[in-house]
Coordinates of C-alpha atoms and ligand atoms in Angstrom, one line a residue:
X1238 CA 113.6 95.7 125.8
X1239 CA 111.0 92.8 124.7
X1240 CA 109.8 89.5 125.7
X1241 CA 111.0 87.7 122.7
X1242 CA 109.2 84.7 121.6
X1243 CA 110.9 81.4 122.0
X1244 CA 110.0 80.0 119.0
X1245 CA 112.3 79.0 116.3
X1246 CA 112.2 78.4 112.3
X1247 CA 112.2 74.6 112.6
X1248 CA 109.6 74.1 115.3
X1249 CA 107.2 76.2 112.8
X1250 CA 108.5 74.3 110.0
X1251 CA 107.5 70.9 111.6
X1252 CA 104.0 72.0 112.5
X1253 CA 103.5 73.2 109.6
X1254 CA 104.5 69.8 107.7
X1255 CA 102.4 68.1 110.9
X1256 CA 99.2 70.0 109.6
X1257 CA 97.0 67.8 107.5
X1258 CA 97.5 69.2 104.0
X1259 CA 94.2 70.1 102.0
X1260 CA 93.4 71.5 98.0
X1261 CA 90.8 74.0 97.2
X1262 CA 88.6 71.2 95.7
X1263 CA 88.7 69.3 98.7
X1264 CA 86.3 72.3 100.2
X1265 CA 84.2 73.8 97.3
X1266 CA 82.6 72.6 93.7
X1267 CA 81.2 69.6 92.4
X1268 CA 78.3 68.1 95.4
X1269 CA 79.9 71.0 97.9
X1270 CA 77.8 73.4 97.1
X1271 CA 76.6 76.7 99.3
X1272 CA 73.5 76.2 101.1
X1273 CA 71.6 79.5 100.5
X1274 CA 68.8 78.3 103.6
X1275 CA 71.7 78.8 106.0
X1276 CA 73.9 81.9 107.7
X1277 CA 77.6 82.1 106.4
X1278 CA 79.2 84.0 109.2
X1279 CA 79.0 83.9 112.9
X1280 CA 77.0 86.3 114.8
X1281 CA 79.8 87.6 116.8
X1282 CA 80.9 89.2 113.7
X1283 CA 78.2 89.7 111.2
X1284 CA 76.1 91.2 113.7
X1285 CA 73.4 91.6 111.7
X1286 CA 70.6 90.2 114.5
X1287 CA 70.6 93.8 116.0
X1288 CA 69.1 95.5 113.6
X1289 CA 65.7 95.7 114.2
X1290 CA 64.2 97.0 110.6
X1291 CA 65.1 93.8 109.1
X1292 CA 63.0 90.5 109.2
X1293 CA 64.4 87.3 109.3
X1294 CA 64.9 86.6 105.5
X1295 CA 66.7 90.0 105.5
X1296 CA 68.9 89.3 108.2
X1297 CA 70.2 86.0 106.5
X1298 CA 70.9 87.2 103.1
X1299 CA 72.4 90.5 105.0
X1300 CA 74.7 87.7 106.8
X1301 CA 75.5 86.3 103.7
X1302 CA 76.5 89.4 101.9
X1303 CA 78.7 90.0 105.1
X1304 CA 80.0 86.4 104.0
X1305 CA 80.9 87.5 100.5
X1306 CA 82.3 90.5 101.7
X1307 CA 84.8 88.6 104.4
X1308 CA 85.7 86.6 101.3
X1309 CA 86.6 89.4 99.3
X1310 CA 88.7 91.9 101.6
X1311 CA 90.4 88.0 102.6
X1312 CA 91.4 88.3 99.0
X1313 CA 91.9 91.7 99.2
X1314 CA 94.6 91.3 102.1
X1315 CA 96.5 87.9 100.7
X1316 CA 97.0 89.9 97.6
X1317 CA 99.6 91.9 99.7
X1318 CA 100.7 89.0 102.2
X1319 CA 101.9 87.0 99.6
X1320 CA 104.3 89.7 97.3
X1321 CA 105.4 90.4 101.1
X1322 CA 106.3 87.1 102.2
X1323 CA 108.2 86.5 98.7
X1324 CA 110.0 89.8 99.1
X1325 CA 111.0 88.9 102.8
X1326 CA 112.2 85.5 102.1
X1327 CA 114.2 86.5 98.3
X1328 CA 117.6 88.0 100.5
X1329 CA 117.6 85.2 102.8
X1330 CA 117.7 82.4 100.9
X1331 CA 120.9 81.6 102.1
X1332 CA 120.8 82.1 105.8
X1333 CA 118.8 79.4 107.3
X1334 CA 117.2 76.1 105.6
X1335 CA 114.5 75.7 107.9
X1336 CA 113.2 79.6 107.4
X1337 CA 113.7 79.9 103.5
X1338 CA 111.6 76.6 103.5
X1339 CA 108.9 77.4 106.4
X1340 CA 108.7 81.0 104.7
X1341 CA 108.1 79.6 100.9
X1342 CA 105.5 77.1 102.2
X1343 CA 104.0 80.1 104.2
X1344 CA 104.0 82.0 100.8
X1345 CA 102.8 78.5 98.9
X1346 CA 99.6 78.4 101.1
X1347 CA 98.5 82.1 100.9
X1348 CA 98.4 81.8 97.4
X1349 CA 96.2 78.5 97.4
X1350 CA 94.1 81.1 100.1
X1351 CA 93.9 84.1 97.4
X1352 CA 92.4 80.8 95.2
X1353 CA 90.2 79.7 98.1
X1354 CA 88.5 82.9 98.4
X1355 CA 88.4 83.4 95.2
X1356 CA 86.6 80.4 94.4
X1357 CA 84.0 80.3 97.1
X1358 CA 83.2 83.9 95.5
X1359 CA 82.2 82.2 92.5
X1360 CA 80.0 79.8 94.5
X1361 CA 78.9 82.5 95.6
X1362 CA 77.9 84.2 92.8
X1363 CA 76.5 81.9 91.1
X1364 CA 74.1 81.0 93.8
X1365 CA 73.0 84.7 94.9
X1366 CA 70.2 86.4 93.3
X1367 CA 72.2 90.0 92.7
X1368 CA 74.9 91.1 92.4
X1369 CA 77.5 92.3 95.8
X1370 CA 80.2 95.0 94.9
X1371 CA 83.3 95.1 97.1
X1372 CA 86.0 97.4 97.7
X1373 CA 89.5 97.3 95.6
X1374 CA 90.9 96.7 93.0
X1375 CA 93.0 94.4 95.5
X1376 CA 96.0 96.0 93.3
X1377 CA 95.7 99.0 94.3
X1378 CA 95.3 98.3 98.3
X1379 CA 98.2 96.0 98.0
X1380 CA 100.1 99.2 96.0
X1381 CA 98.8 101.4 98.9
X1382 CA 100.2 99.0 101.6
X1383 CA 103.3 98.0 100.3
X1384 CA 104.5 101.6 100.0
X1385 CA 104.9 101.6 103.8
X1386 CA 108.1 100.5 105.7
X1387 CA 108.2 96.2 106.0
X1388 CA 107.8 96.4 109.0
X1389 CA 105.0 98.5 109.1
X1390 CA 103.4 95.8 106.6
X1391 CA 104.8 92.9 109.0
X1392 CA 102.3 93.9 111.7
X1393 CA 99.6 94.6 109.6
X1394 CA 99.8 91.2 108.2
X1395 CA 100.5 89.5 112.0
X1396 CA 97.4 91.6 113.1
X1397 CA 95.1 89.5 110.5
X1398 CA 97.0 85.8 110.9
X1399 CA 96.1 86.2 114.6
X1400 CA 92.5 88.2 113.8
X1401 CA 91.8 84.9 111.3
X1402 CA 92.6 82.5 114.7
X1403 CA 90.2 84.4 116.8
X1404 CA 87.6 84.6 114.3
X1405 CA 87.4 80.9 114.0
X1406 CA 88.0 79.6 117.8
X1407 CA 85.9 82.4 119.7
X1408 CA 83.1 82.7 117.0
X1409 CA 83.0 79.9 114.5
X1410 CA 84.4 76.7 115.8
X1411 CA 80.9 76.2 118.5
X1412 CA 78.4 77.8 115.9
X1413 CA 76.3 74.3 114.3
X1414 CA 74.2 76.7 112.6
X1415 CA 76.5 78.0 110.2
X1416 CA 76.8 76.6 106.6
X1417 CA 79.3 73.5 106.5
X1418 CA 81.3 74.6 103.2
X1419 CA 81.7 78.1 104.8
X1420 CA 82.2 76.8 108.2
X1421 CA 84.9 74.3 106.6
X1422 CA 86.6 77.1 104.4
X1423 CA 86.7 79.1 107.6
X1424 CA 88.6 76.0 109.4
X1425 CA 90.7 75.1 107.2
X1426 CA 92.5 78.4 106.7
X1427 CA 92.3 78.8 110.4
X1428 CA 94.2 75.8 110.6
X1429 CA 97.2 77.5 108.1
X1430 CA 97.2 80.6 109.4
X1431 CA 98.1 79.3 113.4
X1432 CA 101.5 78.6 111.5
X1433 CA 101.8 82.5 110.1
X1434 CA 101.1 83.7 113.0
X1435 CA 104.0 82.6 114.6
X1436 CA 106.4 82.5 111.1
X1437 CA 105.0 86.4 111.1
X1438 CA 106.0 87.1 114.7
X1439 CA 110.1 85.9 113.8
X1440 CA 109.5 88.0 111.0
X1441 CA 108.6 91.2 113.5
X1442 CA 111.2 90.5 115.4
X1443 CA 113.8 90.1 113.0
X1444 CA 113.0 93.4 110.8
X1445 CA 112.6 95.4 114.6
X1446 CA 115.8 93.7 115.2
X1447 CA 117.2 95.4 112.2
X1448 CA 116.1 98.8 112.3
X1449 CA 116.8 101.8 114.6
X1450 CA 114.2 103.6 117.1
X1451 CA 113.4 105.8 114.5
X1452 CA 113.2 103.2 112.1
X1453 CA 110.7 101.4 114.5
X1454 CA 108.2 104.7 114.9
X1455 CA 108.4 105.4 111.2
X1456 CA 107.0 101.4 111.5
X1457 CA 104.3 102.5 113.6
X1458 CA 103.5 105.1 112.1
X1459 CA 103.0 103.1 108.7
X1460 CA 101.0 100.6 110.8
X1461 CA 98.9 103.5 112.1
X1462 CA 98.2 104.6 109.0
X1463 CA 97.3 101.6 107.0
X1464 CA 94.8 100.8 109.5
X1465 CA 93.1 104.6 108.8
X1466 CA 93.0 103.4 105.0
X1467 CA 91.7 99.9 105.8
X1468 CA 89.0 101.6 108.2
X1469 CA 88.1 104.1 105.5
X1470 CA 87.6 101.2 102.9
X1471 CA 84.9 99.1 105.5
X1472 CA 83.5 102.2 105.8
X1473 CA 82.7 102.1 102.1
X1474 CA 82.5 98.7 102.3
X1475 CA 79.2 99.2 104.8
X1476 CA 77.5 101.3 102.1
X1477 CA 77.9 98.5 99.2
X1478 CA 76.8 96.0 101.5
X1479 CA 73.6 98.2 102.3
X1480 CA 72.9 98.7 98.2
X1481 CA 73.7 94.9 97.7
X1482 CA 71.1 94.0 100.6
X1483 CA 68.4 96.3 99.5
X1484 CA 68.8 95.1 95.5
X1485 CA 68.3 91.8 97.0
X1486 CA 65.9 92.5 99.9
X1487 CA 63.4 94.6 96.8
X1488 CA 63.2 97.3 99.4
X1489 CA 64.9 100.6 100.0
X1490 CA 65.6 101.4 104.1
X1491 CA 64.0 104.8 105.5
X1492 CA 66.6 107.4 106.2
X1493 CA 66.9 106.3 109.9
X1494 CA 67.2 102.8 108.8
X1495 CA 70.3 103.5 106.9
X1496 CA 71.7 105.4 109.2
X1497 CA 71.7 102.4 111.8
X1498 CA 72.4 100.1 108.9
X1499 CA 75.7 102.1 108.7
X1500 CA 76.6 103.0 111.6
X1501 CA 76.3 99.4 113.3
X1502 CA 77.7 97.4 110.2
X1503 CA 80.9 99.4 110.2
X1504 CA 81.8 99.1 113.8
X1505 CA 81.1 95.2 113.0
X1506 CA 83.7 95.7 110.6
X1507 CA 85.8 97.2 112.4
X1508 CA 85.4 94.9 115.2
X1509 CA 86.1 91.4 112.6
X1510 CA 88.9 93.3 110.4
X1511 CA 90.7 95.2 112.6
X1512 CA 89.6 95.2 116.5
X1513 CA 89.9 91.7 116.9
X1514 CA 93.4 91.3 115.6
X1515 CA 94.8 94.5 117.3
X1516 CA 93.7 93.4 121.0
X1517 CA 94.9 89.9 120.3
X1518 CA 97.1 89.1 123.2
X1519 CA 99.9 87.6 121.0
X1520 CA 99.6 90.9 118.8
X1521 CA 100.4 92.9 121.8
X1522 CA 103.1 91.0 123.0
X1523 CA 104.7 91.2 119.8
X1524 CA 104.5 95.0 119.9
X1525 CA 107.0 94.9 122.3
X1526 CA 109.7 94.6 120.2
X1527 CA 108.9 98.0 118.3
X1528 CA 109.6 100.0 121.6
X1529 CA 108.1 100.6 125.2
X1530 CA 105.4 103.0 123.5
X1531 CA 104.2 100.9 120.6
X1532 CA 101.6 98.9 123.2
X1533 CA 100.4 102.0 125.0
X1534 CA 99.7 103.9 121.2
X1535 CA 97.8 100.7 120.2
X1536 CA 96.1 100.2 123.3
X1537 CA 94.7 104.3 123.1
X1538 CA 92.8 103.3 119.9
X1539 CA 91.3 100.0 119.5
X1540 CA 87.9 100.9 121.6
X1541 CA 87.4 102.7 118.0
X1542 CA 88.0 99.4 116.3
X1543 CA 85.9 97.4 119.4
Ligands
FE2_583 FE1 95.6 83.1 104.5
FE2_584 FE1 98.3 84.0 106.4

């Protein structure tokens, strides 16, 4: 029914012990501080240079909010990854070494991520002028998400580990504008996550494996639907970022302003947080393994999400 991937537990396992280890404090604090004169995220997803009401100043901090903001719904989606991971990993601790070990180091690293983000935010925070409000409480998105089926949640989370590798090699990687502690946290967890993507592709493939058709379109279904709540919360998301911008821009945007403003920042959302991870070539191939329709279903929605 499905190409299934070649790889196997140990191969994974010895990248990841292969990958140069790094701590939180090796990226942020202390003489690595944020430089405020500089863009945080790449044009290709901020996409803040097409909007033509805002001067240069505006455009940057805009970019930087969009920086918080990709720091905080990172948070936002660890905090479900990693209660996931553990819960896949607790009844099959007896199976296999090389998987109980790959799985708790995948677990181990996406909880030194939740403290990554989380302390780039206070960099953040203290260096920023106003304050920049953000979606959650991560508890209750990560309640919301976990109610689905696992393997519903088990593409969800493969959709962002291969969404965080495209981020970094198609838009971050070239960019020498960018600022080098944001540009370093964003290559360093790129650098992780090439590992979860494949761990999370087994773990597709096992929990398909498991289930029954039906099984497999209630798993779609859940997919489907957590990506209408994720979409609903950037659309929110937009709006704060449009209050935090204009508390620290001084102004307030015309009616028609906003209305671009909005309009253009959520399909640049959906484009970094969902688009990007659900046209991913190694996301579609894994979709293979949920049935013959689960491709074609994706495939008639993501121009929404492009
Ligand atoms: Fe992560
Ligand atoms: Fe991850």
């Amino acid at each position: 029914m499905n190409a299934k991937t070649t790889l196997t537990h140990e191969a994974i396992l010895g990248a990841q012990q292969r990958t140069p280890s790094w701590r939180v404090e090796d990226l942020i604090g202390g003489e690595r501080q944020l430089d405020f004169t500089k863009s945080f995220m790449p044009e290709g997803l901020a996409g803040v240079e097409s909007l033509p009401f805002l001067n240069r100043d505006q455009r940057r901090t805009l970019n930087q909010i969009r920086g918080h903001e990709y720091l905080s719904i990172f948070g936002l989606v660890e905090e479900f990854i990693l209660p996931f991971v553990l819960d896949h990993a607790r009844p099959r601790l007896r199976d296999d070494d090389h998987r109980v070990r790959a799985l708790l180091q995948f677990a181990g690293e996406e909880a030194k991520h939740i403290q990554l983000f989380k302390r780039f935010r206070e960099e953040f925070e203290a260096g920023f002028a106003q304050r920049c409000e953000v979606i959650g409480p991560p508890e209750d998105v990560a309640r919301e998400v976990l109610s689905k089926p696992a393997l519903s949640v088990a593409l969800v989370t493969l959709q962002i580990e291969w969404m965080s590798q495209r981020h970094y090699l198609e838009s971050v990687s070239d960019d020498g504008s960018l600022d080098p502690q944001f540009k370093s946290l964003l290559r360093h967890h790129w650098m992780e996550e090439a590992q979860h993507a494949q761990l999370d592709t087994l773990v597709v493939e096992e929990l398909a494996a498991s289930c029954s058709e039906t099984e497999r379109e209630q798993a779609l279904q859940g997919y489907l639907e957590v990506g209408t709540f994720l979409d609903a919360g950037l659309k929110q998301q937009a709006e704060l970022d449009l209050a935090s911008l204009e508390r620290a821009a001084g102004r307030v945007l015309d009616p028609e302003s906003r209305w671009e403003f909005l309009t253009q920042q959520h399909q640049a959302m959906r484009w970094t947080y969902l688009g990007s991870g659900m046209t991913h070539p190694r996301f579609l191939q894994a979709l293979e393994s949920i049935g013959p329709r689960a491709r074609a279903t994706i495939a008639e929605i993501t121009p929404t999400f492009c």
